[in-house]
Coordinates of C-alpha atoms and ligand atoms in Angstrom, one line a residue:
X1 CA 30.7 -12.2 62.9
X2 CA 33.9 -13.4 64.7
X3 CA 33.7 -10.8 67.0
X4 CA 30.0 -12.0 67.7
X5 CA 31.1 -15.8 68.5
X6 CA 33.8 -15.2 71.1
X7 CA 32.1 -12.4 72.9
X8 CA 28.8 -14.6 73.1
X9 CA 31.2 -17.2 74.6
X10 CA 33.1 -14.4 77.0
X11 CA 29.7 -13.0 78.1
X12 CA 27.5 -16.0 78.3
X13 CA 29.9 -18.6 79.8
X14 CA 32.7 -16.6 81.6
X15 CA 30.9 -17.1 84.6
X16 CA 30.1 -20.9 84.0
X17 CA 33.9 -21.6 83.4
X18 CA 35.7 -18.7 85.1
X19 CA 37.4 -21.0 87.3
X20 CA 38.3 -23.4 83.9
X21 CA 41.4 -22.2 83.2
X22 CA 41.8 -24.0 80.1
X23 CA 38.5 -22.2 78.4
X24 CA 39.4 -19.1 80.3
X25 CA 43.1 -19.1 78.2
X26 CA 41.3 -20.5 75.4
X27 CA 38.9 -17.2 75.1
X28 CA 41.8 -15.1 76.0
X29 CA 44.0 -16.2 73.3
X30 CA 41.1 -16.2 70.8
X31 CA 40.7 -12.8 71.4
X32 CA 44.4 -11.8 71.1
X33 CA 44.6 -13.4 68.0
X34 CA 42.0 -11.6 66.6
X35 CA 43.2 -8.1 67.8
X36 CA 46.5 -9.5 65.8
X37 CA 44.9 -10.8 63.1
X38 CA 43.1 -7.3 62.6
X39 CA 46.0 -5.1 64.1
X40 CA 42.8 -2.7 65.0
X41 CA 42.3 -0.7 68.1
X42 CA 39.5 1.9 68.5
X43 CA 41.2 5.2 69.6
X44 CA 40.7 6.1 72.8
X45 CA 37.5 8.8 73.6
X46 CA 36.2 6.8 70.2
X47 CA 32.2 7.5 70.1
X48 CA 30.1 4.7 70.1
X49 CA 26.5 5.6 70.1
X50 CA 22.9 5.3 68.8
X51 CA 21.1 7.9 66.4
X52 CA 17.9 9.3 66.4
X53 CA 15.7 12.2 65.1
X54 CA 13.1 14.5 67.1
X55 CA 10.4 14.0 64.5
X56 CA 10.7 10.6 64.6
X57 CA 11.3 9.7 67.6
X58 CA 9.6 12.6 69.8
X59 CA 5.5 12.8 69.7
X60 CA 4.1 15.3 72.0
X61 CA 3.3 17.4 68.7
X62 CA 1.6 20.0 70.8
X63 CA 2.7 19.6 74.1
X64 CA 4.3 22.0 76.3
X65 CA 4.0 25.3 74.3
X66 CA 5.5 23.1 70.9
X67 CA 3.9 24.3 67.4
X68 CA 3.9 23.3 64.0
X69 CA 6.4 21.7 61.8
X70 CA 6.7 21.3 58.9
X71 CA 6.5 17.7 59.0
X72 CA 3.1 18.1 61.2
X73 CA 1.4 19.8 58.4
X74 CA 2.9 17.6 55.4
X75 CA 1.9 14.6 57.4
X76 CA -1.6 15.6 57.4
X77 CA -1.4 15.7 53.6
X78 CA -3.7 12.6 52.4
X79 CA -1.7 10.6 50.0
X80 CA 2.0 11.7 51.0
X81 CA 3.2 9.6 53.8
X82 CA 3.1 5.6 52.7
X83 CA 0.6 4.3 55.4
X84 CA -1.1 7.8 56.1
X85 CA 0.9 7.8 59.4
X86 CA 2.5 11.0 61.1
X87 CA 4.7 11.4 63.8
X88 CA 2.2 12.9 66.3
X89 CA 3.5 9.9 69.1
X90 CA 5.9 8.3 67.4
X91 CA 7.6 6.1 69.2
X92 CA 7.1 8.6 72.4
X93 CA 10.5 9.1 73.2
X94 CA 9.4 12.9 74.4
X95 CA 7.9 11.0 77.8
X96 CA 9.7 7.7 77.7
X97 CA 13.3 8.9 77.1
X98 CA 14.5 7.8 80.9
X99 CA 13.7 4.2 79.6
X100 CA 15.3 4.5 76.1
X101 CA 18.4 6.1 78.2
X102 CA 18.4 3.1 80.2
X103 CA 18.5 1.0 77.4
X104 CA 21.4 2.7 75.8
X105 CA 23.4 2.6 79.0
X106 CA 22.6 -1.4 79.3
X107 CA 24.1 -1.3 75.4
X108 CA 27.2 0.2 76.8
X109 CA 27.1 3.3 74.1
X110 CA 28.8 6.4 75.4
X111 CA 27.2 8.6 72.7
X112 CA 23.8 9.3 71.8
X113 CA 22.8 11.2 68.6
X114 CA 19.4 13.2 69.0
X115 CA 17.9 16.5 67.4
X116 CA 16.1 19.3 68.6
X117 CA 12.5 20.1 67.7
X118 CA 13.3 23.8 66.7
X119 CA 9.1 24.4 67.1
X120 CA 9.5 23.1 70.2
X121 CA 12.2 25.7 71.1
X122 CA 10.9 28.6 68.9
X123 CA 7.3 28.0 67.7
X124 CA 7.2 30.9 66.5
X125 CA 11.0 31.5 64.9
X126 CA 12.2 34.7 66.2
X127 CA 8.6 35.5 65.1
X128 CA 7.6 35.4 69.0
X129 CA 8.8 33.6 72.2
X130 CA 11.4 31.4 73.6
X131 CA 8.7 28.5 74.8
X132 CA 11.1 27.4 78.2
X133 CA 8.6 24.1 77.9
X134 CA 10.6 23.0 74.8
X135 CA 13.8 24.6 76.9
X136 CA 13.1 22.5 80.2
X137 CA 12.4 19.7 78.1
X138 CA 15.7 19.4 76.9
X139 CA 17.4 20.7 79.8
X140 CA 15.7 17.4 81.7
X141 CA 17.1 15.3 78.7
X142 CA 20.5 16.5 78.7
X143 CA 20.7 15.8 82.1
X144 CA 19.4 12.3 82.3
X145 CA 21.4 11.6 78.9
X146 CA 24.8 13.0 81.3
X147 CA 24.1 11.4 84.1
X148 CA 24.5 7.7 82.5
X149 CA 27.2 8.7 81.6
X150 CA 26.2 9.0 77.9
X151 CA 27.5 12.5 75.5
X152 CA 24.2 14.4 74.1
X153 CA 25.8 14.8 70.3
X154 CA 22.6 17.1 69.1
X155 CA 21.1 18.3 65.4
X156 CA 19.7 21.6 65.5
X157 CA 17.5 21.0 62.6
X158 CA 17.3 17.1 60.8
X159 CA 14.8 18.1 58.7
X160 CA 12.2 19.8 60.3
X161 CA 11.4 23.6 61.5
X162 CA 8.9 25.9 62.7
X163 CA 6.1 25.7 59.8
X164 CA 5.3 29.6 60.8
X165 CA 8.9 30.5 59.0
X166 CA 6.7 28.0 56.0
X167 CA 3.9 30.3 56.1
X168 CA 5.9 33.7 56.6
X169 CA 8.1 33.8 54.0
X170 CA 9.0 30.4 51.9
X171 CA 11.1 28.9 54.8
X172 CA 14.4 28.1 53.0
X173 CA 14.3 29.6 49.8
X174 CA 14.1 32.9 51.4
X175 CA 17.4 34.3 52.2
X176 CA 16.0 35.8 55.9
X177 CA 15.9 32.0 57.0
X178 CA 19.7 32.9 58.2
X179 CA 18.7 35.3 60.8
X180 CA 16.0 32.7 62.4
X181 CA 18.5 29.7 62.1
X182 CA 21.2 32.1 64.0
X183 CA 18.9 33.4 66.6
X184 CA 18.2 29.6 66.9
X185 CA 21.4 28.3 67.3
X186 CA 22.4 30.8 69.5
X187 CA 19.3 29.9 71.8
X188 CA 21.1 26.3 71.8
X189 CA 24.0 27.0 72.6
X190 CA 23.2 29.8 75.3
X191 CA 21.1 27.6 77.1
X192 CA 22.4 23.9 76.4
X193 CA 26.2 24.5 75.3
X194 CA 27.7 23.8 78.9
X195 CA 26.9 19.9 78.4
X196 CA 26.4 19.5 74.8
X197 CA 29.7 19.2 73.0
X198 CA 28.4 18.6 69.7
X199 CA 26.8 20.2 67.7
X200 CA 25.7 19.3 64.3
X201 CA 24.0 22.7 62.4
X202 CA 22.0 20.3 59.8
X203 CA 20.9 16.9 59.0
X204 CA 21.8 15.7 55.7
X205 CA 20.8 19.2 54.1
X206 CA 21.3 17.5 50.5
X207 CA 18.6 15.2 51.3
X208 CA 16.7 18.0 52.1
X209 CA 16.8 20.1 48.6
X210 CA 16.6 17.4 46.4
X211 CA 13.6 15.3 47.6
X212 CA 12.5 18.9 49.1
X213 CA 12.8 21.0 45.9
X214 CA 13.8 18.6 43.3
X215 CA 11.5 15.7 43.4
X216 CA 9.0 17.3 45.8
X217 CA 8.5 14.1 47.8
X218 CA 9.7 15.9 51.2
X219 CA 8.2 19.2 52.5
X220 CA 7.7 21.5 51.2
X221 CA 6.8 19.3 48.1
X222 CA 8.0 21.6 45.3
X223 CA 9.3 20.2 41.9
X224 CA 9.2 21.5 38.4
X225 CA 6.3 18.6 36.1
X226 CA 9.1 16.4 34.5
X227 CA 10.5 15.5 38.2
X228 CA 7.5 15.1 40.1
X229 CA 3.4 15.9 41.1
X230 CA 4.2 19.7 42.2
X231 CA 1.8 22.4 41.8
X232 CA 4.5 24.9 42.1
X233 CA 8.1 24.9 42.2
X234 CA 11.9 24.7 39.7
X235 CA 13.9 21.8 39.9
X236 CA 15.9 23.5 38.4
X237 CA 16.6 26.4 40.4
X238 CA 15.2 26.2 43.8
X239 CA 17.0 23.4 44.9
X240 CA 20.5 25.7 44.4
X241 CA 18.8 28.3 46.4
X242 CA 17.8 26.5 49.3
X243 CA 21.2 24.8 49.3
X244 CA 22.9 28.4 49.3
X245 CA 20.5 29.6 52.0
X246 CA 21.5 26.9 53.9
X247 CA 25.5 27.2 53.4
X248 CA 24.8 30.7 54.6
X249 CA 23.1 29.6 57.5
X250 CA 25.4 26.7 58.7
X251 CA 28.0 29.6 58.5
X252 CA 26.3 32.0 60.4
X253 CA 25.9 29.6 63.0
X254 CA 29.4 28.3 63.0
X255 CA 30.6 31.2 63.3
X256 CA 28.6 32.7 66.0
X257 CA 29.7 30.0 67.7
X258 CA 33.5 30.4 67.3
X259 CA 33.0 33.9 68.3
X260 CA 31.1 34.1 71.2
X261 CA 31.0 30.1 72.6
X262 CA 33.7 28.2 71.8
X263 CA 36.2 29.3 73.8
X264 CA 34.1 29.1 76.4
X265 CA 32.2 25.9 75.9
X266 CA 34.8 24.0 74.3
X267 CA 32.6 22.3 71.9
X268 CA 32.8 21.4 68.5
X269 CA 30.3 22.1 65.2
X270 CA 29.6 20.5 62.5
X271 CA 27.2 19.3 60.1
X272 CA 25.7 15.7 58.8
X273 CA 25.6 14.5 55.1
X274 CA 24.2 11.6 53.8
X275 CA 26.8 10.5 51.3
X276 CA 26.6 7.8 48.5
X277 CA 29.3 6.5 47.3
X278 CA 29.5 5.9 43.3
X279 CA 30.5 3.3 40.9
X280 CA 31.2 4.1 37.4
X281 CA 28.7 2.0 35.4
X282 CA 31.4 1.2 33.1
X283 CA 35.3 2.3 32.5
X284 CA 34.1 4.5 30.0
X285 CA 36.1 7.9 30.6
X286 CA 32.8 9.5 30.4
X287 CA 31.5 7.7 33.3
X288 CA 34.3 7.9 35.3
X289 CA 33.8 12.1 34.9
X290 CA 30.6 11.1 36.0
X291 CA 31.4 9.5 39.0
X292 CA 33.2 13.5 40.3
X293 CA 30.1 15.0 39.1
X294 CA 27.8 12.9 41.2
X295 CA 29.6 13.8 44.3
X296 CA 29.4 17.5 43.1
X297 CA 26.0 17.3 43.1
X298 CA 25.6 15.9 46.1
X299 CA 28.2 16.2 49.0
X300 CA 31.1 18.1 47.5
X301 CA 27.7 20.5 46.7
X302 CA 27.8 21.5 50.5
X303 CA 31.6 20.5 51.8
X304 CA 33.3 22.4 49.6
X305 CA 32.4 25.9 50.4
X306 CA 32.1 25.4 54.3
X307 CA 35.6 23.9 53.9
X308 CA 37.3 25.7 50.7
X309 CA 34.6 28.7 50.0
X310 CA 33.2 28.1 46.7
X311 CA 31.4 25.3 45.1
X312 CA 32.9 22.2 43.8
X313 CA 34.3 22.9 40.0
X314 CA 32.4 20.5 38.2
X315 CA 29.2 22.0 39.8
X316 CA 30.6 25.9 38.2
X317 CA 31.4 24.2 35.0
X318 CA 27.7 23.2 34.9
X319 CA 25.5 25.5 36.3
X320 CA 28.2 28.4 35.3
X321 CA 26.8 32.1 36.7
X322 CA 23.2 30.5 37.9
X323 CA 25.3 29.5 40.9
X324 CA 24.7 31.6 43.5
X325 CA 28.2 33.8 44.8
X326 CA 29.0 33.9 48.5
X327 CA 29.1 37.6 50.1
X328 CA 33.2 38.3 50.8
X329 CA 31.7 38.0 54.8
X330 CA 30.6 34.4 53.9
X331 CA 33.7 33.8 52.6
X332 CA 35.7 35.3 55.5
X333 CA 33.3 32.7 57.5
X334 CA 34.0 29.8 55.9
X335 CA 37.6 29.5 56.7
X336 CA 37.3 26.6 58.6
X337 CA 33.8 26.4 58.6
X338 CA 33.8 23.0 60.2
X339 CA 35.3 21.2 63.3
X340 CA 34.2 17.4 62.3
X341 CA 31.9 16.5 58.9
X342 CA 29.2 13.9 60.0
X343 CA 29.5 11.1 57.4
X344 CA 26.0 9.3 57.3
X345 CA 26.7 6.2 55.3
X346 CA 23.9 3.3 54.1
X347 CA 24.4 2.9 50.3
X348 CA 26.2 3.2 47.0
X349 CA 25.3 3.6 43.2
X350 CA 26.5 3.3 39.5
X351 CA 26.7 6.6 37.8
X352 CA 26.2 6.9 34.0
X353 CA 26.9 10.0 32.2
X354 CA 24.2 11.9 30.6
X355 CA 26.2 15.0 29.8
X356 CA 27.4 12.9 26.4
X357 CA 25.0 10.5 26.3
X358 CA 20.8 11.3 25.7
X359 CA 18.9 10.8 29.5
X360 CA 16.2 11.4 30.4
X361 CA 15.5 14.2 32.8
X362 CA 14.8 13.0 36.4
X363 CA 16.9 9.7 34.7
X364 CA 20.0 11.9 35.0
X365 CA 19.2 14.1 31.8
X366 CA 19.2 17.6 33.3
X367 CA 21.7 20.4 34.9
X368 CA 19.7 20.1 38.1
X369 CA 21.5 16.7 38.3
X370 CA 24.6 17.2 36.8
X371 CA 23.9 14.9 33.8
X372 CA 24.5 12.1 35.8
X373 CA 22.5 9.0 36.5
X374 CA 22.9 7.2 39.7
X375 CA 21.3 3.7 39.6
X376 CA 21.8 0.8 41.8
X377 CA 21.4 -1.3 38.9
X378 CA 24.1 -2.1 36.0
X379 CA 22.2 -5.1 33.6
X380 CA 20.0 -5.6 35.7
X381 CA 21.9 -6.6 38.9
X382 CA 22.6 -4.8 41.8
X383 CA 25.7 -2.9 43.1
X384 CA 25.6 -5.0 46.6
X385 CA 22.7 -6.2 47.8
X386 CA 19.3 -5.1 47.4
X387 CA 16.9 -4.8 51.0
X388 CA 13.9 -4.6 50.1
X389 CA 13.8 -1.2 50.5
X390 CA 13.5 1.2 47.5
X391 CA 16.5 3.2 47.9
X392 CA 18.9 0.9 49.6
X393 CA 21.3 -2.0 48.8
X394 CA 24.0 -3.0 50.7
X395 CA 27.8 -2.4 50.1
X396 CA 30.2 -2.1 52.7
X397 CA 32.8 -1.7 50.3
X398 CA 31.3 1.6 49.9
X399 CA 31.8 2.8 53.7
X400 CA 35.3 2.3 53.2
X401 CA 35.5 4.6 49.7
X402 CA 33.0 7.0 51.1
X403 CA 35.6 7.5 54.3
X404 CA 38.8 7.5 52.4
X405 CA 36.7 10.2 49.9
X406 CA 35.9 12.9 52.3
X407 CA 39.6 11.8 54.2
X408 CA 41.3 12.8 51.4
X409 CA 39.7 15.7 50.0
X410 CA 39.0 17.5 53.7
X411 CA 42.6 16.8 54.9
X412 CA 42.8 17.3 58.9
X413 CA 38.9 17.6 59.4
X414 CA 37.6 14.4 61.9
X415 CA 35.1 12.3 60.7
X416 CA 31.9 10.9 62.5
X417 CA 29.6 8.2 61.2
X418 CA 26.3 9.7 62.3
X419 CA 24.3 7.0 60.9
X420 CA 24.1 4.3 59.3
X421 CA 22.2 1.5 59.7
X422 CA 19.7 -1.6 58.3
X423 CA 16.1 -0.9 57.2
X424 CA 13.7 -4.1 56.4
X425 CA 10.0 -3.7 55.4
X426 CA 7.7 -4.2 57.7
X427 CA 7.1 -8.2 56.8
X428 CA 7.1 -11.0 59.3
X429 CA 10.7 -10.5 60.9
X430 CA 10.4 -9.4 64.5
X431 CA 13.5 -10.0 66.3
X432 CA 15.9 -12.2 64.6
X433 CA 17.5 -10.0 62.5
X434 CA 20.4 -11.3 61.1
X435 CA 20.6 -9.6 58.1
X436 CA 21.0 -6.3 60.4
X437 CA 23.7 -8.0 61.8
X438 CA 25.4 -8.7 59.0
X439 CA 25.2 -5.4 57.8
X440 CA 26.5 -3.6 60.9
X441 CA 29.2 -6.3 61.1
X442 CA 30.3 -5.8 57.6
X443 CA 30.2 -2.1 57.4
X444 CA 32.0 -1.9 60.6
X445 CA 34.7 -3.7 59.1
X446 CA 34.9 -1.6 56.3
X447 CA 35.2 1.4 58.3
X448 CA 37.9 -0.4 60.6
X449 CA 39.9 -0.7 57.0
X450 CA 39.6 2.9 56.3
X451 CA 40.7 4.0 59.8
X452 CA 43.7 1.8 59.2
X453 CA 44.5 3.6 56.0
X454 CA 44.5 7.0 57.7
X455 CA 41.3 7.9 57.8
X456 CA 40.2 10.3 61.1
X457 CA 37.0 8.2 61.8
X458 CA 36.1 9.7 65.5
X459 CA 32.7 8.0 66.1
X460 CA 30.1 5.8 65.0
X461 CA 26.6 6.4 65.6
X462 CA 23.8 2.9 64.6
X463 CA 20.6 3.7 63.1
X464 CA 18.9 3.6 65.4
X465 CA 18.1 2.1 68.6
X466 CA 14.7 2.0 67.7
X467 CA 11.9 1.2 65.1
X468 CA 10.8 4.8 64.4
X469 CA 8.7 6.8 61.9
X470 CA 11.0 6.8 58.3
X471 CA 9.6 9.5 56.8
X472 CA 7.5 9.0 53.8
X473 CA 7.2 5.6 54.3
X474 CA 6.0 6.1 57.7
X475 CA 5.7 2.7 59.8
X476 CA 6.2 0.7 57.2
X477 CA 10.3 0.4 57.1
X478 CA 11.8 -0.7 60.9
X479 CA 15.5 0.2 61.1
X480 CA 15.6 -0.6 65.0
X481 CA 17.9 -2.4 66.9
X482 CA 14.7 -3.0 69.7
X483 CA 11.3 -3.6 68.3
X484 CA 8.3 -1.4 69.2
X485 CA 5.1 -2.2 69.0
X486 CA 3.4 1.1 68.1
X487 CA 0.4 0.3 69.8
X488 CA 2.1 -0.4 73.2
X489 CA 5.4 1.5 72.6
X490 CA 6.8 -1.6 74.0
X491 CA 10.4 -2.0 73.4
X492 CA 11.8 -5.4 72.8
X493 CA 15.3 -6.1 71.7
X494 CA 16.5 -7.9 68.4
X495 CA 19.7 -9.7 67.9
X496 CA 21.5 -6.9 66.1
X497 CA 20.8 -5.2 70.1
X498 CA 22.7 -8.2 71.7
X499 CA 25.4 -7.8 69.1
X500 CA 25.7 -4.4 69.5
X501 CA 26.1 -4.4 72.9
X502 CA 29.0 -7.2 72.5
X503 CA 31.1 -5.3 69.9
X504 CA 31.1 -2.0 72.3
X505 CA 32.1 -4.5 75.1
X506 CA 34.9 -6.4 72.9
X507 CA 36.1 -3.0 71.8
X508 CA 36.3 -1.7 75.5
X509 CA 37.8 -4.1 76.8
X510 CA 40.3 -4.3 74.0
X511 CA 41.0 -0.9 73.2
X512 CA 42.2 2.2 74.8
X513 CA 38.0 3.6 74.8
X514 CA 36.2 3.6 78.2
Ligands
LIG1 C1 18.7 9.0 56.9 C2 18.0 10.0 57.8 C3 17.4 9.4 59.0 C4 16.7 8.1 58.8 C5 17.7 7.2 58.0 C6 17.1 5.8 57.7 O1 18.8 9.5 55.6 O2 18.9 11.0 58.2 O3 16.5 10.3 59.6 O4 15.5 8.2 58.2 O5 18.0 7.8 56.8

C-alpha cells in the first residue's frame, strides 16, 4: 500500500505542483526512502504482464474453421458448469483483443500471458487439416500484441484440446496423445516461433488430472464412486496415466524444440503449475512427512522428472511399481527438460497425515492422494484468509515459501509467476476492490522477499486483466482487474487496475526495467 500512496500523489499531482519544489523533493525523497527502506530493485528485462486463457477469454467457438473442445462439449453438459454458462463468447477477446491490447499498453505491462485454442489451430489433431483461420488469427494477435510493444508469453494447451482426440481415442490417457501434442507444438512454433519467445507446453497439468481424473469435476469427468459422480473412470490409476502421458508429451515438445528451433528462434520453454504451498497441521513428525508428500503429489509429481527424470521419492515409495517407468529416450530428453518453471501462485493449505492416521478417502485416506489431507482449516480457522471462494484463502506468506521451494530444489532454473491473482463472488462489488488490492500488494511483497533471498523470480503475470469465464463456476467468480458486463462486454476498470498500473510505473521508474 505505500507504494500505492506516493505514486497516487506522483501521478495525480506532479503536474499540479511540478513547479513546487518543496512537494516535488518531498515525493522524491519519499520515494528514495522507500527503495532504501526495501533495498529492492526489479531486475532489468523483469516481466510485468497480465494472464489469460483462450477458453475463457476467446468466444468465437466456431468461427473461422475452429472445432470442438473439450470444454465446448462439457459445457453443454446440464448440471456441470455453476450457472449453466459456457464459454461460447466469453468475454470476446477473439474480436475485441485490439481494445484489451490497448488497455494493457495504457497499464504499462510489457508481457501478456495468452493460450492457444489448439481446435482452433488443429480441429481435427493431426486427424486432418492445419485450419490457417485459427493460424491468421493468431498471426494478427501476435502482431498487434508486438507492436505495443507488449511480449506474446503463450500456452499451447491451458486446459483445453481438440474434443476429436476425446472421441478418437481417450485424449490423455492414451499414450498416442504425444504424437498430436508434438505435431502441435511444432505447428506453433513453425509458424509463430519468430515473435513468440515463450513458450509454456501446459497449463497447470496437475490441475488437470486431478479434478480431470480424480474428482471428475473437469473434463473429461472421470472418477472412481468414493471421489466423485463418474460413470466411468479410477482415481486411482488414471490420473498417474494421464500425468505420464503428459510428462511424455511436454518432453516431446521440449525437445523438438531444442532440436530443430531453438537455436534459431532463441526462445525459451517451459511449463505452468499451479502450486500450493503446505502447512503442517501440527508439529507432529508425521505431518511434517506429510507436508513432502503433498508436494509429491502435486508439483514435485511433474518437476521432478522434466528436471531430474524420475518421479519424486515419496511418490515411488507409495505407488511403488504402479508408477509408470520413462522409456531410456524420455530419459535422454529430460535432461534439462525445462528453460523457466511457471509458478502459478493463489493459495496455501494444512496437510494432515493419513498414511498413520485413519482418513477417509477423497479426505486424504487413499494412494491416489498420498495419504495426505490438505485443508485450509486447522480447528476450525483458516490458514490466511478465506474469499469467499471455495478453494481459496489468502496467504502471502505462502508466495514467498512456494518461491523459495521450487528455488531450492530446481537450482539454476528461472522462475515466472504466471498467475496469481484475487477472485470474489459475484455479490455487489463492482469496482472498488480493495481487497484485490490488498492481495496483489501483499503477495507482491512476499515475492519481493524471496527474490531478495536468492530466488530467480523473472516475471509476474496478474490474474487477469479481465472478469472471465472460471471454469466450473462459470460467471459467477470475477478475478478481473476491469469489470465486464457480459451483456455489453463493456470493460470498466476497478481500483486494483489503477494500482496496477502505478506499481509497474513506480517500479520503472525506479528500477533498471523499461
Ligand atoms: C488457475 C487457472 C486459471 C484461472 C485461475 C483463477 O488455476 O489456471 O485459468 O482459472 O486459476
Amino acid at each position: 500500500m505505500k507504494t500505492i500512496i506516493v505514486s497516487e500523489i506522483m501521478e495525480t499531482k506532479s503536474l499540479t505542483y511540478v513547479s513546487q519544489f518543496p512537494l516535488w523533493l518531498l515525493c522524491f525523497i519519499i520515494i528514495t526512502l522507500i527503495n532504501a527502506e526495501e533495498g529492492f530493485e526489479f531486475p532489468k528485462n523483469f516481466l510485468f504482464g497480465t494472464a489469460s486463457s483462450a477458453y475463457q477469454y476467446e468466444g468465437a467457438y466456431l468461427t473461422d474453421g475452429k472445432n470442438l473442445s473439450n470444454w465446448d462439449v462439457f459445457t453443454s453438459i446440464p448440471g456441470k458448469i455453476a450457472d449453466g454458462s459456457h464459454g461460447k463468447v466469453a468475454v470476446d477477446h477473439y474480436h475485441r483483443y485490439p481494445e484489451d491490447l490497448d488497455l494493457m499498453e495504457d497499464l504499462g505491462v510489457n508481457s501478456y500471458r495468452l493460450s492457444f485454442s489448439w481446435a482452433r489451430i488443429l480441429p481435427k489433431g493431426r486427424f486432418g487439416d492445419v485450419n490457417m483461420g485459427g493460424i491468421d488469427h493468431y498471426n494478427r494477435m501476435i502482431n498487434a500484441i508486438l507492436k505495443r510493444g507488449i511480449e506474446p508469453f503463450v500456452t499451447l494447451t491451458h486446459y483445453d484440446l481438440p474434443q476429436e482426440l476425446v472421441v478418437r481415442y481417450g485424449s490423455w490417457l492414451d499414450p498416442q496423445i504425444r504424437e498430436d501434442f508434438e505435431n502441435y507444438a511444432e505447428i506453433c512454433f513453425r509458424h509463430f516461433g519468430d515473435r513468440v519467445k515463450f513458450w509454456a507446453t501446459f497449463n497447470e497439468p496437475n490441475v488437470q488430472v486431478v479434478l480431470g481424473y480424480r474428482t471428475g469435476t473437469y473434463p473429461p469427468s472421470r472418477c472412481s464412486k468414493t471421489f466423485g459422480n463418474c460413470t466411468h473412470g479410477d482415481s486411482e490409476i488414471e490420473p498417474f496415466l494421464a500425468a505420464h502421458n503428459i510428462i511424455r508429451s511436454h518432453l516431446a515438445a521440449v525437445n523438438l524444440y531444442r532440436t530443430k528451433f531453438q537455436e534459431q528462434q532463441r526462445g525459451k520453454i517451459g511449463i505452468v503449475m499451479n502450486t500450493i504451498w503446505f502447512e503442517p497441521v501440527s508439529d507432529s513428525l508425521a505431518d511434517i512427512l506429510a507436508v513432502e508428500r503433498a508436494q509429491a503429489f502435486y508439483l514435485t509429481w511433474f518437476l521432478d522428472p522434466v528436471v531430474f527424470g524420475r518421479y519424486p521419492r515419496e511418490m515411488q515409495e507409495i505407488l511403488g511399481e504402479d508408477l509408470l517407468e520413462f522409456t531410456k529416450d524420455d530419459l535422454k530428453r529430460s535432461k534439462n527438460g525445462l528453460d523457466f518453471i511457471g509458478i502459478n501462485q493463489y493459495t496455501s493449505r494444512y496437510a494432515k497425515d493419513c498414511l498413520h492416521s485413519a482418513c477417509e478417502p477423497g479426505k486424504g485416506g487413499s494412494r491416489a492422494e498420498g495419504f495426505v489431507y490438505a485443508n485450509a482449516l486447522k480447528d476450525g480457522s483458516h490458514l490466511g484468509e478465506p474469499t469467499g471462494v471455495n478453494w481459496f484463502s489468502t496467504y502471502p506468506q505462502g508466495m514467498e515459501e512456494m518461491l523459495m521451494y521450487a528455488a531450492k530444489r530446481y537450482k539454476d532454473i528461472p522462475l515466472y509467476v504466471t498467475e496469481n491473482g484475487f477472485g470474489e463472488n459475484n455479490t455487489g462489488v463492482l469496482l472498488n476492490d480493495h481487497r484485490r488490492v490488498k492481495f496483489m500488494s501483499n503477495y507482491l511483497d512476499a515475492l519481493k522477499r524471496a527474490m531478495r533471498k536468492g530466488a530467480d523470480v523473472r516475471g509476474y503475470f496478474a490474474w487477469s486483466l479481465l472478469d472471465n469465464f472460471e471454469w466450473i463456476s462459470g460467471y459467477t467468480i470475477r478475478f478481473g482487474m476491469y469489470h465486464v458486463d457480459f451483456k455489453t462486454q463493456e470493460r470498466t476498470p476497478r481500483l486494483s487496475a489503477f494500482w496496477y498500473k502505478n506499481f509497474i510505473f513506480h517500479h520503472r521508474a525506479q528500477s533498471k526495467y523499461g
